[in-house]
PDB file of C-alpha atoms in Angstrom:
ATOM      1  CA  UNK B   1     -18.007   1.730  -0.398  1.00 84.00           C
ATOM      2  CA  UNK B   2     -15.418   0.088  -2.444  1.00 88.00           C
ATOM      3  CA  UNK B   3     -15.821  -3.577  -2.383  1.00 94.00           C
ATOM      4  CA  UNK B   4     -13.048  -5.225  -0.514  1.00 94.00           C
ATOM      5  CA  UNK B   5     -12.405  -7.559  -3.318  1.00 96.00           C
ATOM      6  CA  UNK B   6     -12.233  -4.587  -5.714  1.00 96.00           C
ATOM      7  CA  UNK B   7      -9.402  -2.814  -3.550  1.00 95.00           C
ATOM      8  CA  UNK B   8      -7.524  -6.261  -3.402  1.00 97.00           C
ATOM      9  CA  UNK B   9      -7.544  -6.012  -7.217  1.00 98.00           C
ATOM     10  CA  UNK B  10      -6.509  -2.586  -7.487  1.00 97.00           C
ATOM     11  CA  UNK B  11      -3.609  -3.143  -5.581  1.00 98.00           C
ATOM     12  CA  UNK B  12      -2.458  -6.093  -7.654  1.00 98.00           C
ATOM     13  CA  UNK B  13      -2.933  -3.885 -10.996  1.00 98.00           C
ATOM     14  CA  UNK B  14      -0.619  -1.070  -9.307  1.00 98.00           C
ATOM     15  CA  UNK B  15       1.926  -3.700  -8.462  1.00 98.00           C
ATOM     16  CA  UNK B  16       1.528  -4.964 -12.050  1.00 98.00           C
ATOM     17  CA  UNK B  17       2.200  -1.227 -13.315  1.00 98.00           C
ATOM     18  CA  UNK B  18       4.767  -0.747 -10.868  1.00 98.00           C
ATOM     19  CA  UNK B  19       6.664  -3.907 -12.939  1.00 98.00           C
ATOM     20  CA  UNK B  20       6.084  -2.101 -16.061  1.00 98.00           C
ATOM     21  CA  UNK B  21       7.319   1.196 -14.889  1.00 98.00           C
ATOM     22  CA  UNK B  22      10.611  -0.796 -13.519  1.00 98.00           C
ATOM     23  CA  UNK B  23      11.004  -2.930 -16.775  1.00 98.00           C
ATOM     24  CA  UNK B  24      10.716   0.545 -18.501  1.00 98.00           C
ATOM     25  CA  UNK B  25      13.625   1.737 -16.231  1.00 98.00           C
ATOM     26  CA  UNK B  26      11.241   4.512 -14.654  1.00 97.00           C
ATOM     27  CA  UNK B  27      12.414   3.699 -11.252  1.00 97.00           C
ATOM     28  CA  UNK B  28      10.581   6.734  -9.534  1.00 97.00           C
ATOM     29  CA  UNK B  29       7.260   5.610 -10.506  1.00 97.00           C
ATOM     30  CA  UNK B  30       7.782   2.211  -9.822  1.00 97.00           C
ATOM     31  CA  UNK B  31       8.631   2.767  -6.151  1.00 97.00           C
ATOM     32  CA  UNK B  32       5.461   5.028  -6.079  1.00 96.00           C
ATOM     33  CA  UNK B  33       2.880   2.596  -7.363  1.00 97.00           C
ATOM     34  CA  UNK B  34       4.613  -0.040  -5.133  1.00 98.00           C
ATOM     35  CA  UNK B  35       3.504   2.068  -2.552  1.00 97.00           C
ATOM     36  CA  UNK B  36      -0.134   2.636  -3.183  1.00 96.00           C
ATOM     37  CA  UNK B  37      -0.101  -1.010  -3.788  1.00 98.00           C
ATOM     38  CA  UNK B  38       0.547  -1.830  -0.350  1.00 98.00           C
ATOM     39  CA  UNK B  39      -1.695   0.929   0.930  1.00 96.00           C
ATOM     40  CA  UNK B  40      -4.499  -0.866  -0.842  1.00 97.00           C
ATOM     41  CA  UNK B  41      -3.613  -4.157   0.501  1.00 98.00           C
ATOM     42  CA  UNK B  42      -3.604  -3.030   4.157  1.00 97.00           C
ATOM     43  CA  UNK B  43      -7.117  -1.143   3.444  1.00 95.00           C
ATOM     44  CA  UNK B  44      -8.248  -4.472   2.158  1.00 96.00           C
ATOM     45  CA  UNK B  45      -6.983  -6.053   5.414  1.00 97.00           C
ATOM     46  CA  UNK B  46      -8.313  -3.675   7.465  1.00 94.00           C
ATOM     47  CA  UNK B  47     -11.967  -4.510   5.878  1.00 92.00           C
ATOM     48  CA  UNK B  48     -11.261  -8.353   6.346  1.00 95.00           C
ATOM     49  CA  UNK B  49     -10.214  -7.802   9.947  1.00 95.00           C
ATOM     50  CA  UNK B  50     -13.255  -5.500  10.624  1.00 92.00           C
ATOM     51  CA  UNK B  51     -15.632  -7.490   9.013  1.00 94.00           C
ATOM     52  CA  UNK B  52     -16.560  -4.701   6.111  1.00 91.00           C
ATOM     53  CA  UNK B  53     -17.858  -5.269   3.076  1.00 90.00           C
ATOM     54  CA  UNK B  54     -15.880  -2.572   1.473  1.00 88.00           C
ATOM     55  CA  UNK B  55     -13.250   0.313   2.138  1.00 86.00           C
ATOM     56  CA  UNK B  56     -15.175   3.934   2.406  1.00 81.00           C
ATOM     57  CA  UNK B  57     -14.483   5.783  -0.827  1.00 82.00           C
ATOM     58  CA  UNK B  58     -16.210   9.281  -0.838  1.00 77.00           C
ATOM     59  CA  UNK B  59     -15.958  12.200   1.811  1.00 74.00           C
ATOM     60  CA  UNK B  60     -19.453  11.314   3.071  1.00 82.00           C
ATOM     61  CA  UNK B  61     -18.113   7.581   3.925  1.00 73.00           C
ATOM     62  CA  UNK B  62     -15.292   8.886   5.625  1.00 66.00           C
ATOM     63  CA  UNK B  63     -16.965  11.545   7.933  1.00 75.00           C
ATOM     64  CA  UNK B  64     -17.284   8.780  10.893  1.00 71.00           C
ATOM     65  CA  UNK B  65     -13.995   7.108  10.131  1.00 72.00           C
ATOM     66  CA  UNK B  66     -11.686  10.187   9.572  1.00 70.00           C
ATOM     67  CA  UNK B  67      -8.913   8.027  11.520  1.00 69.00           C
ATOM     68  CA  UNK B  68      -9.250   5.437   8.526  1.00 72.00           C
ATOM     69  CA  UNK B  69      -8.444   8.298   5.665  1.00 76.00           C
ATOM     70  CA  UNK B  70      -4.516   8.038   6.205  1.00 82.00           C
ATOM     71  CA  UNK B  71      -1.514   6.927   3.851  1.00 88.00           C
ATOM     72  CA  UNK B  72       0.540   6.488   6.657  1.00 93.00           C
ATOM     73  CA  UNK B  73       1.668   2.394   6.274  1.00 96.00           C
ATOM     74  CA  UNK B  74       2.579   1.796   9.957  1.00 95.00           C
ATOM     75  CA  UNK B  75      -0.684   3.163  10.982  1.00 94.00           C
ATOM     76  CA  UNK B  76      -2.688   1.203   8.467  1.00 95.00           C
ATOM     77  CA  UNK B  77      -0.473  -1.736   9.437  1.00 97.00           C
ATOM     78  CA  UNK B  78      -1.534  -1.626  13.149  1.00 95.00           C
ATOM     79  CA  UNK B  79      -5.105  -1.132  12.240  1.00 93.00           C
ATOM     80  CA  UNK B  80      -4.839  -4.453  10.384  1.00 96.00           C
ATOM     81  CA  UNK B  81      -4.225  -6.478  13.635  1.00 95.00           C
ATOM     82  CA  UNK B  82      -1.296  -8.055  12.001  1.00 96.00           C
ATOM     83  CA  UNK B  83       1.416  -5.831  12.713  1.00 97.00           C
ATOM     84  CA  UNK B  84       3.412  -7.905  15.096  1.00 97.00           C
ATOM     85  CA  UNK B  85       3.305 -10.957  12.867  1.00 97.00           C
ATOM     86  CA  UNK B  86       4.050  -9.030   9.766  1.00 97.00           C
ATOM     87  CA  UNK B  87       6.894  -6.962  11.494  1.00 97.00           C
ATOM     88  CA  UNK B  88       8.185 -10.389  13.070  1.00 97.00           C
ATOM     89  CA  UNK B  89       8.161 -12.519   9.810  1.00 98.00           C
ATOM     90  CA  UNK B  90       8.886  -9.903   7.225  1.00 98.00           C
ATOM     91  CA  UNK B  91      10.737  -7.376   8.955  1.00 97.00           C
ATOM     92  CA  UNK B  92      12.959  -6.790   5.434  1.00 97.00           C
ATOM     93  CA  UNK B  93      10.256  -6.619   3.364  1.00 97.00           C
ATOM     94  CA  UNK B  94       8.291  -4.323   5.749  1.00 98.00           C
ATOM     95  CA  UNK B  95      11.451  -2.038   6.253  1.00 97.00           C
ATOM     96  CA  UNK B  96      11.672  -1.604   2.382  1.00 96.00           C
ATOM     97  CA  UNK B  97       7.958  -0.217   1.873  1.00 97.00           C
ATOM     98  CA  UNK B  98       7.525   1.566   5.294  1.00 95.00           C
ATOM     99  CA  UNK B  99       9.722   4.653   4.385  1.00 90.00           C
ATOM    100  CA  UNK B 100       7.017   5.110   1.490  1.00 94.00           C
ATOM    101  CA  UNK B 101       4.603   7.727   1.552  1.00 90.00           C
ATOM    102  CA  UNK B 102       2.553   9.997  -0.992  1.00 89.00           C
ATOM    103  CA  UNK B 103       4.578  13.024  -0.795  1.00 89.00           C
ATOM    104  CA  UNK B 104       7.133  10.818  -2.554  1.00 86.00           C
ATOM    105  CA  UNK B 105       5.593  12.326  -6.124  1.00 87.00           C
ATOM    106  CA  UNK B 106       7.469  15.335  -5.068  1.00 90.00           C
ATOM    107  CA  UNK B 107      10.738  14.072  -5.109  1.00 91.00           C
ATOM    108  CA  UNK B 108      13.154  14.941  -7.798  1.00 92.00           C
ATOM    109  CA  UNK B 109      13.252  12.712 -10.829  1.00 94.00           C
ATOM    110  CA  UNK B 110      15.841  10.212 -10.241  1.00 95.00           C
ATOM    111  CA  UNK B 111      15.423   9.753  -6.450  1.00 95.00           C
ATOM    112  CA  UNK B 112      15.047   5.937  -6.858  1.00 96.00           C
ATOM    113  CA  UNK B 113      17.535   3.820  -8.725  1.00 97.00           C
ATOM    114  CA  UNK B 114      17.049   0.412 -10.151  1.00 98.00           C
ATOM    115  CA  UNK B 115      18.059  -1.548  -6.883  1.00 97.00           C
ATOM    116  CA  UNK B 116      15.730   0.588  -4.959  1.00 96.00           C
ATOM    117  CA  UNK B 117      12.849  -0.147  -7.233  1.00 97.00           C
ATOM    118  CA  UNK B 118      13.461  -3.516  -7.486  1.00 98.00           C
ATOM    119  CA  UNK B 119      13.513  -3.972  -3.628  1.00 98.00           C
ATOM    120  CA  UNK B 120      10.424  -2.267  -3.296  1.00 98.00           C
ATOM    121  CA  UNK B 121       8.861  -4.382  -5.916  1.00 98.00           C
ATOM    122  CA  UNK B 122      10.003  -7.833  -4.589  1.00 98.00           C
ATOM    123  CA  UNK B 123       8.766  -6.533  -0.995  1.00 98.00           C
ATOM    124  CA  UNK B 124       5.422  -5.223  -1.884  1.00 98.00           C
ATOM    125  CA  UNK B 125       4.844  -8.283  -3.919  1.00 98.00           C
ATOM    126  CA  UNK B 126       5.550 -10.490  -0.942  1.00 98.00           C
ATOM    127  CA  UNK B 127       3.474  -8.448   1.404  1.00 98.00           C
ATOM    128  CA  UNK B 128       0.372  -8.245  -1.031  1.00 97.00           C
ATOM    129  CA  UNK B 129       0.444 -11.943  -0.828  1.00 96.00           C
ATOM    130  CA  UNK B 130       0.864 -12.209   2.954  1.00 95.00           C
ATOM    131  CA  UNK B 131      -1.479  -9.168   4.069  1.00 93.00           C
TER     132      UNK B 131
END
């Protein structure tokens, strides 16, 4: 198991990495890492909601929990128990990040522009604080 606090720390680290990429005008990478930061923050919140000490890390740990081995941010948000509150209070920010998926790594270079990356970063930063 990956301890819940460690999952949160990794989420924050990915957000910091995204800021560095944004500053270097590497917009695709910034958007991509923001998505992972939000994914990790959601997984940490699921741990808190379910009173787990950590999030499954290995294939063996995931065996009985396959429904939790997803990257779909909407599914993960639903599992946190905070879907209504997040969508009601942070609709714009959630909308900015909800379209993300890990398949973005296959998008052509230049798919994201500076404003896309800035919006994703600001939205992810706020959501990380609120989850």
